[in-house]
Amino acid sequence: MLQQRLSSLRVAVEGTWLEDRISTLYEELEERGIRLRPHTWISNEWFSPADVPGIAVPFYLTHPRLMKLEKKMMLYVEGGTWSECMAILRHEAGHAIQHGYQLQRRRRWQQLFGRSSKHYPRYYRPNPASRQYVQHLRLWYAQSHPDEDFAETFAVWLRPRSNWRTRYAGWPALKKLEYVDELMEEIAGKRPLVTTRERVDPLHELSQTLGDHYKKKQAFYAFSPPKTYDRDLSRLFSADPRHRRGQPASAFIRRHRAHIRQLVARWTGENQLTLDVVLDDMISRCRELNLRAVGSDRKLLTDFTVLLTAKTMHALFGPSRRKWIAL
């Protein structure tokens, strides 16, 4: 399959589980009186192009075999569950409505969210403790750009039973939510200013092979792991000759790596592919140090998960933290 070109994939939204999710999005918009229905098409990733009130959906969500390939290559399927797919669709709908009604031209919009014309960063550094922004998608995505701030705020506002007034009571972000509430009431029932049905980078025009697509996508998460594990690994595992017949620490990590990786990714927001690179490095160091897993597997699993979480948070937000790609 990796030799196939994206353009050769004969897939569509119609007749798939995505069709039901998009119908649910339309129902949510209708309940709020919003006339715009973002058109959708298949591309290589999630996005809503500037000045186009529509949503591009990634090809891998259209077929179980493609989702399986995505999981194999990226260790994670973004939007692969009902709840996450809806979360992303609401976010992208925020972009589409901004584009359709040209909301970024309003002075109050600019005062609350910033200027849409601001340079779109390749990287951003979020502050997890900030209450200036809502929290919707992972990695505090609202902090990456004014447009993303609005899309995230809209998604929180749109989600049924989100109880946003209570959830964000006392937060400065509440002013943004209240503004979105007022703004959506104002445009309710109105025809959007931009009505183009343009489809940017539709799948049938993408000549890249699946192999090249994943090679480029994996490169986004590539980095050189810091060589600071030895001391911590030696404290957690044993190099005492008395335990030379015990279970190798490298084997212990390999056996539990999928569970650990998923757990740490869930609570830190770190990409599983990046965590897998770190785990590979830790396994290698355990082997070179001839470390053994001594004691209760349950305690070792808990302690190792805490260790990896601590290292991940240090990498994200420590003094020498690496920058994050704004996807």
XYZ file of N, CA, C and O in Angstrom, residues 20-160:
564
model
N -22.007 10.050 9.033
C -22.842 10.214 10.224
C -22.305 11.315 11.135
O -23.064 12.084 11.727
N -20.968 11.383 11.266
C -20.367 12.399 12.129
C -20.622 13.799 11.565
O -20.898 14.739 12.310
N -20.494 13.942 10.252
C -20.716 15.248 9.625
C -22.186 15.635 9.733
O -22.525 16.808 9.968
N -23.084 14.657 9.602
C -24.513 14.922 9.786
C -24.794 15.401 11.210
O -25.613 16.309 11.421
N -24.095 14.811 12.172
C -24.249 15.243 13.572
C -23.783 16.686 13.739
O -24.422 17.481 14.439
N -22.668 17.035 13.087
C -22.177 18.419 13.138
C -23.226 19.363 12.561
O -23.512 20.417 13.158
N -23.797 19.009 11.425
C -24.811 19.863 10.799
C -26.021 20.039 11.720
O -26.609 21.128 11.785
N -26.396 18.974 12.415
C -27.523 19.053 13.347
C -27.215 20.020 14.490
O -28.082 20.803 14.907
N -25.974 19.966 14.988
C -25.581 20.879 16.064
C -25.619 22.330 15.599
O -26.050 23.226 16.342
N -25.168 22.572 14.361
C -25.189 23.934 13.818
C -26.628 24.404 13.605
O -26.962 25.565 13.886
N -27.479 23.503 13.135
C -28.887 23.851 12.905
C -29.584 24.209 14.218
O -30.364 25.163 14.284
N -29.284 23.453 15.263
C -29.891 23.729 16.567
C -29.509 25.113 17.084
O -30.270 25.732 17.832
N -28.338 25.612 16.672
C -27.891 26.944 17.098
C -28.309 28.028 16.114
O -27.946 29.195 16.295
N -29.032 27.638 15.066
C -29.515 28.625 14.105
C -28.477 29.092 13.111
O -28.677 30.092 12.412
N -27.340 28.384 13.022
C -26.274 28.784 12.101
C -26.574 28.212 10.714
O -26.708 26.997 10.537
N -26.675 29.076 9.749
C -27.097 28.678 8.398
C -25.997 27.961 7.617
O -26.278 27.088 6.803
N -24.772 28.344 7.861
C -23.652 27.761 7.114
C -23.489 26.275 7.419
O -23.487 25.859 8.583
N -23.353 25.470 6.375
C -23.025 24.053 6.503
C -21.695 23.834 5.783
O -21.653 23.806 4.552
N -20.600 23.729 6.508
C -19.292 23.572 5.850
C -19.272 22.356 4.927
O -19.640 21.256 5.349
N -18.898 22.565 3.678
C -18.754 21.420 2.779
C -17.475 20.667 3.147
O -16.539 21.233 3.730
N -17.430 19.392 2.854
C -16.281 18.554 3.215
C -15.733 17.836 1.992
O -16.460 17.599 1.020
N -14.458 17.515 2.063
C -13.815 16.733 1.014
C -12.654 15.963 1.625
O -12.228 16.223 2.744
N -12.128 14.990 0.886
C -11.039 14.151 1.372
C -9.703 14.724 0.926
O -9.518 15.066 -0.240
N -8.773 14.837 1.861
C -7.419 15.299 1.561
C -6.435 14.461 2.377
O -6.771 13.350 2.789
N -5.237 15.012 2.614
C -4.230 14.237 3.355
C -4.253 14.498 4.850
O -3.705 13.735 5.632
N -4.889 15.612 5.281
C -4.932 15.956 6.702
C -6.207 16.727 7.006
O -6.947 17.129 6.106
N -6.428 16.974 8.307
C -7.501 17.864 8.728
C -7.081 19.315 8.452
O -5.989 19.720 8.823
N -7.933 20.122 7.848
C -7.688 21.561 7.761
C -8.906 22.270 7.169
O -9.778 21.639 6.550
N -8.951 23.577 7.383
C -9.951 24.436 6.757
C -9.191 25.595 6.140
O -8.615 26.414 6.868
N -9.135 25.681 4.813
C -8.293 26.690 4.153
C -8.793 28.117 4.390
O -9.985 28.340 4.615
N -7.883 29.063 4.337
C -8.244 30.472 4.484
C -9.248 30.862 3.403
O -9.097 30.500 2.226
N -10.287 31.577 3.819
C -11.317 32.090 2.913
C -12.125 30.998 2.211
O -12.736 31.243 1.171
N -12.132 29.808 2.777
C -12.969 28.716 2.259
C -13.786 28.164 3.433
O -13.211 27.632 4.384
N -15.109 28.293 3.395
C -15.941 27.815 4.509
C -16.208 26.312 4.442
O -17.349 25.860 4.415
N -15.122 25.540 4.401
C -15.251 24.092 4.297
C -14.191 23.376 5.113
O -13.312 24.008 5.698
N -14.290 22.051 5.134
C -13.410 21.230 5.971
C -12.830 20.082 5.162
O -13.569 19.299 4.552
N -11.496 19.966 5.163
C -10.823 18.823 4.564
C -10.670 17.737 5.619
O -10.272 18.013 6.751
N -11.006 16.514 5.251
C -10.954 15.379 6.172
C -9.862 14.423 5.697
O -9.750 14.157 4.495
N -9.031 13.889 6.602
C -7.945 12.993 6.180
C -8.453 11.668 5.616
O -9.418 11.086 6.120
N -7.777 11.219 4.569
C -8.183 10.016 3.841
C -8.268 8.774 4.705
O -9.099 7.892 4.475
N -7.395 8.669 5.729
C -7.299 7.420 6.487
C -8.559 7.111 7.282
O -8.775 5.969 7.692
N -9.416 8.121 7.498
C -10.643 7.884 8.264
C -11.759 7.280 7.416
O -12.821 6.961 7.937
N -11.502 7.111 6.123
C -12.565 6.637 5.231
C -12.649 5.120 5.101
O -13.607 4.611 4.530
N -11.654 4.398 5.639
C -11.651 2.941 5.454
C -10.881 2.273 6.587
O -9.806 2.764 6.981
N -11.388 1.166 7.121
C -10.705 0.478 8.224
C -9.266 0.092 7.896
O -8.389 0.154 8.760
N -8.999 -0.299 6.658
C -7.638 -0.695 6.288
C -6.688 0.500 6.331
O -5.529 0.383 6.738
N -7.182 1.656 5.920
C -6.357 2.867 5.961
C -6.144 3.338 7.397
O -5.077 3.852 7.738
N -7.149 3.161 8.243
C -6.988 3.498 9.658
C -5.958 2.579 10.304
O -5.156 3.013 11.143
N -5.965 1.318 9.906
C -4.989 0.359 10.429
C -3.578 0.758 10.009
O -2.624 0.674 10.793
N -3.431 1.218 8.767
C -2.124 1.665 8.278
C -1.673 2.914 9.037
O -0.500 3.023 9.421
N -2.589 3.853 9.257
C -2.266 5.064 10.016
C -1.779 4.698 11.414
O -0.803 5.255 11.920
N -2.463 3.753 12.044
C -2.084 3.325 13.392
C -0.689 2.691 13.375
O 0.125 2.919 14.277
N -0.414 1.908 12.342
C 0.889 1.246 12.253
C 2.008 2.261 12.041
O 3.079 2.154 12.653
N 1.771 3.257 11.198
C 2.818 4.216 10.856
C 2.972 5.332 11.883
O 4.076 5.826 12.104
N 1.862 5.724 12.527
C 1.895 6.871 13.440
C 1.593 6.495 14.895
O 1.659 7.343 15.787
N 1.203 5.236 15.127
C 0.880 4.703 16.457
C -0.389 5.314 17.042
O -0.739 5.043 18.188
N -1.077 6.116 16.264
C -2.261 6.824 16.751
C -3.078 7.289 15.554
O -2.525 7.689 14.529
N -4.398 7.219 15.664
C -5.289 7.655 14.587
C -6.030 8.904 15.053
O -6.963 8.824 15.854
N -5.605 10.058 14.592
C -6.213 11.318 15.019
C -7.637 11.422 14.467
O -7.855 11.396 13.262
N -8.600 11.503 15.376
C -10.001 11.555 14.955
C -10.602 10.183 14.740
O -11.674 10.060 14.153
N -9.932 9.160 15.226
C -10.361 7.787 14.973
C -11.482 7.279 15.858
O -11.979 6.175 15.642
N -11.894 8.049 16.861
C -13.014 7.665 17.708
C -14.150 8.665 17.500
O -13.929 9.783 17.010
N -15.354 8.254 17.894
C -16.520 9.120 17.702
C -16.301 10.474 18.389
O -16.490 11.524 17.775
N -15.895 10.451 19.665
C -15.770 11.696 20.425
C -14.665 12.592 19.881
O -14.831 13.815 19.780
N -13.522 11.997 19.517
C -12.424 12.828 19.024
C -12.730 13.376 17.635
O -12.386 14.516 17.320
N -13.388 12.574 16.812
C -13.763 13.052 15.480
C -14.695 14.249 15.593
O -14.520 15.255 14.897
N -15.663 14.169 16.481
C -16.588 15.294 16.673
C -15.862 16.514 17.230
O -16.150 17.656 16.837
N -14.909 16.298 18.138
C -14.150 17.418 18.701
C -13.398 18.164 17.597
O -13.376 19.405 17.561
N -12.785 17.415 16.688
C -12.025 18.039 15.599
C -12.969 18.708 14.599
O -12.701 19.815 14.119
N -14.094 18.061 14.298
C -15.055 18.653 13.365
C -15.602 19.977 13.897
O -15.764 20.942 13.145
N -15.879 20.033 15.203
C -16.364 21.298 15.781
C -15.298 22.381 15.682
O -15.599 23.544 15.416
N -14.044 21.999 15.913
C -12.929 22.945 15.787
C -12.828 23.458 14.352
O -12.754 24.681 14.122
N -12.832 22.542 13.386
C -12.705 22.954 11.982
C -13.930 23.745 11.532
O -13.820 24.641 10.695
N -15.094 23.432 12.092
C -16.293 24.217 11.776
C -16.125 25.657 12.244
O -16.617 26.594 11.597
N -15.417 25.849 13.355
C -15.129 27.198 13.827
C -14.337 27.985 12.793
O -14.636 29.161 12.516
N -13.332 27.321 12.211
C -12.564 27.973 11.141
C -13.469 28.301 9.955
O -13.418 29.405 9.394
N -14.290 27.326 9.551
C -15.152 27.510 8.382
C -16.122 28.671 8.585
O -16.357 29.469 7.671
N -16.674 28.781 9.785
C -17.616 29.876 10.071
C -16.885 31.212 10.127
O -17.389 32.231 9.653
N -15.683 31.217 10.674
C -14.877 32.450 10.648
C -14.655 32.898 9.212
O -14.818 34.073 8.877
N -14.281 31.938 8.342
C -14.021 32.264 6.936
C -15.302 32.701 6.231
O -15.316 33.671 5.468
N -16.396 31.955 6.486
C -17.644 32.240 5.783
C -18.235 33.596 6.121
O -18.780 34.280 5.247
N -18.122 33.995 7.371
C -18.690 35.273 7.807
C -17.630 36.354 8.004
O -17.962 37.455 8.477
N -16.385 36.037 7.675
C -15.279 37.008 7.774
C -15.230 37.666 9.152
O -15.097 38.894 9.287
N -15.355 36.857 10.180
C -15.459 37.359 11.548
C -14.193 38.064 12.018
O -14.247 38.942 12.893
N -13.044 37.678 11.445
C -11.774 38.255 11.886
C -11.657 39.739 11.558
O -10.767 40.421 12.055
N -12.574 40.270 10.754
C -12.537 41.696 10.409
C -13.162 42.571 11.494
O -12.994 43.790 11.476
N -13.859 41.963 12.424
C -14.538 42.722 13.466
C -13.547 43.192 14.537
O -12.672 42.440 14.956
N -13.742 44.413 14.977
C -12.815 45.001 15.952
C -12.823 44.224 17.273
O -11.786 43.953 17.856
N -14.032 43.875 17.751
C -14.115 43.159 19.024
C -13.455 41.799 18.916
O -12.811 41.336 19.866
N -13.592 41.124 17.778
C -12.939 39.827 17.536
C -11.429 39.998 17.684
O -10.765 39.201 18.335
N -10.903 41.048 17.083
C -9.460 41.295 17.133
C -9.007 41.644 18.544
O -7.916 41.253 18.965
N -9.848 42.350 19.283
C -9.488 42.708 20.652
C -9.386 41.471 21.540
O -8.508 41.372 22.406
N -10.274 40.508 21.350
C -10.309 39.316 22.197
C -9.337 38.229 21.749
O -8.685 37.577 22.572
N -9.236 38.016 20.432
C -8.437 36.890 19.930
C -7.097 37.318 19.321
O -6.160 36.518 19.258
N -7.012 38.557 18.879
C -5.804 39.009 18.193
C -6.065 39.153 16.709
O -7.183 38.942 16.230
N -5.035 39.482 15.979
C -5.194 39.680 14.536
C -4.978 38.368 13.783
O -3.969 37.700 13.961
N -5.933 38.061 12.926
C -5.851 36.844 12.119
C -4.658 36.884 11.179
O -4.132 35.840 10.783
N -4.215 38.085 10.830
C -3.092 38.249 9.903
C -1.741 37.953 10.547
O -0.711 37.930 9.875
N -1.741 37.722 11.841
C -0.495 37.392 12.535
C 0.161 36.178 11.871
O -0.516 35.231 11.485
N 1.470 36.211 11.762
C 2.210 35.108 11.137
C 1.860 33.785 11.808
O 1.876 33.676 13.036
N 1.532 32.804 10.985
C 1.182 31.486 11.535
C 2.463 30.758 11.903
O 3.299 30.497 11.050
N 2.644 30.422 13.173
C 3.918 29.827 13.586
C 4.055 28.366 13.175
O 3.072 27.640 13.071
N 5.265 27.962 12.942
C 5.531 26.536 12.758
C 5.590 25.863 14.128
O 5.286 24.686 14.264
N 5.992 26.642 15.124
C 6.100 26.136 16.495
C 5.432 27.111 17.464
O 5.326 28.301 17.170
N 5.007 26.614 18.591
C 4.495 27.482 19.650
C 4.796 26.865 21.002
O 5.007 25.667 21.124
N 4.826 27.722 22.027
C 5.130 27.267 23.383
C 3.962 27.609 24.304
O 3.799 28.763 24.704
N 3.137 26.647 24.629
C 1.968 26.931 25.458
C 2.296 27.058 26.937
O 3.304 26.543 27.411
N 1.431 27.745 27.638
C 1.501 27.824 29.092
C 0.318 27.022 29.635
O -0.826 27.490 29.593
N 0.540 25.810 30.159
C -0.558 24.958 30.606
C -1.406 25.577 31.715
O -2.555 25.185 31.903
N -0.845 26.526 32.457
C -1.570 27.113 33.582
C -2.437 28.309 33.177
O -3.207 28.820 33.987
N -2.332 28.737 31.930
C -3.053 29.931 31.499
C -4.564 29.707 31.498
O -5.058 28.672 31.034
N -5.286 30.711 31.995
C -6.750 30.679 31.958
C -7.304 31.681 30.947
O -8.492 31.983 30.941
N -6.401 32.171 30.096
C -6.808 33.097 29.046
C -7.444 32.360 27.871
O -8.054 32.988 26.996
N -7.270 31.041 27.846
C -7.712 30.241 26.706
C -8.543 29.039 27.171
O -8.305 28.496 28.258
N -9.471 28.621 26.328
C -10.215 27.394 26.610
C -9.306 26.197 26.352
O -8.261 26.320 25.703
N -9.709 25.049 26.844
C -8.955 23.814 26.630
C -9.868 22.809 25.943
O -10.837 22.332 26.525
N -9.534 22.519 24.704
C -10.384 21.635 23.890
C -9.539 20.517 23.280
O -9.523 19.408 23.782
N -8.794 20.830 22.220
C -7.873 19.851 21.649
C -6.611 19.781 22.496
O -6.349 20.642 23.328
N -5.808 18.741 22.285
C -4.616 18.515 23.103
C -3.551 19.595 22.866
O -3.588 20.328 21.895
N -2.603 19.628 23.767
C -1.441 20.522 23.690
C -1.817 22.006 23.698
O -1.145 22.824 23.104
N -2.933 22.325 24.407
C -3.297 23.726 24.597
C -3.266 24.491 23.266
O -2.689 25.569 23.134
N -3.919 23.887 22.279
C -3.822 24.349 20.893
C -4.342 25.770 20.695
O -3.930 26.468 19.770
N -5.242 26.224 21.555
C -5.783 27.578 21.421
C -4.695 28.639 21.515
O -4.882 29.769 21.046
N -3.560 28.296 22.115
C -2.495 29.273 22.336
C -1.563 29.438 21.130
O -0.645 30.255 21.164
N -1.810 28.682 20.072
C -0.879 28.698 18.950
C -1.064 29.882 18.008
O -0.110 30.348 17.387
N -2.309 30.399 17.877
C -2.580 31.469 16.913
C -3.986 32.016 17.177
O -4.857 31.283 17.668
N -4.256 33.298 16.890
C -5.597 33.858 17.094
C -6.711 33.057 16.418
O -7.798 32.888 16.989
N -6.462 32.564 15.208
C -7.487 31.774 14.516
C -7.790 30.481 15.269
O -8.945 30.035 15.334
N -6.748 29.864 15.815
C -6.945 28.627 16.579
C -7.641 28.919 17.911
O -8.434 28.108 18.399
N -7.359 30.066 18.482
C -8.020 30.484 19.718
C -9.525 30.586 19.478
O -10.342 30.083 20.266
N -9.895 31.223 18.369
C -11.321 31.342 18.064
C -11.937 29.977 17.779
O -13.027 29.661 18.285
N -11.277 29.157 16.964
C -11.834 27.849 16.603
C -12.031 26.966 17.830
O -13.041 26.251 17.949
N -11.084 27.028 18.770
C -11.196 26.238 19.995
C -12.336 26.774 20.868
O -13.095 25.997 21.463
N -12.448 28.097 20.948
C -13.521 28.704 21.744
C -14.879 28.355 21.148
O -15.824 28.002 21.870
N -14.986 28.416 19.826
C -16.236 28.057 19.154
C -16.587 26.595 19.419
O -17.760 26.271 19.680
N -15.596 25.704 19.359
C -15.847 24.281 19.562
C -16.387 24.003 20.959
O -17.301 23.185 21.134
N -15.829 24.686 21.965
C -16.321 24.538 23.341
C -17.754 25.046 23.440
O -18.619 24.426 24.073
N -18.025 26.185 22.795
C -19.365 26.767 22.810
C -20.373 25.843 22.129
O -21.510 25.683 22.600
N -19.984 25.224 21.007
C -20.906 24.419 20.203
C -21.226 23.067 20.842
O -22.347 22.565 20.687
N -20.270 22.482 21.539
C -20.476 21.117 22.038
C -21.703 21.041 22.941
O -21.819 21.784 23.907
N -22.611 20.127 22.648
C -23.813 19.984 23.486
C -23.454 19.651 24.933
O -22.533 18.878 25.189
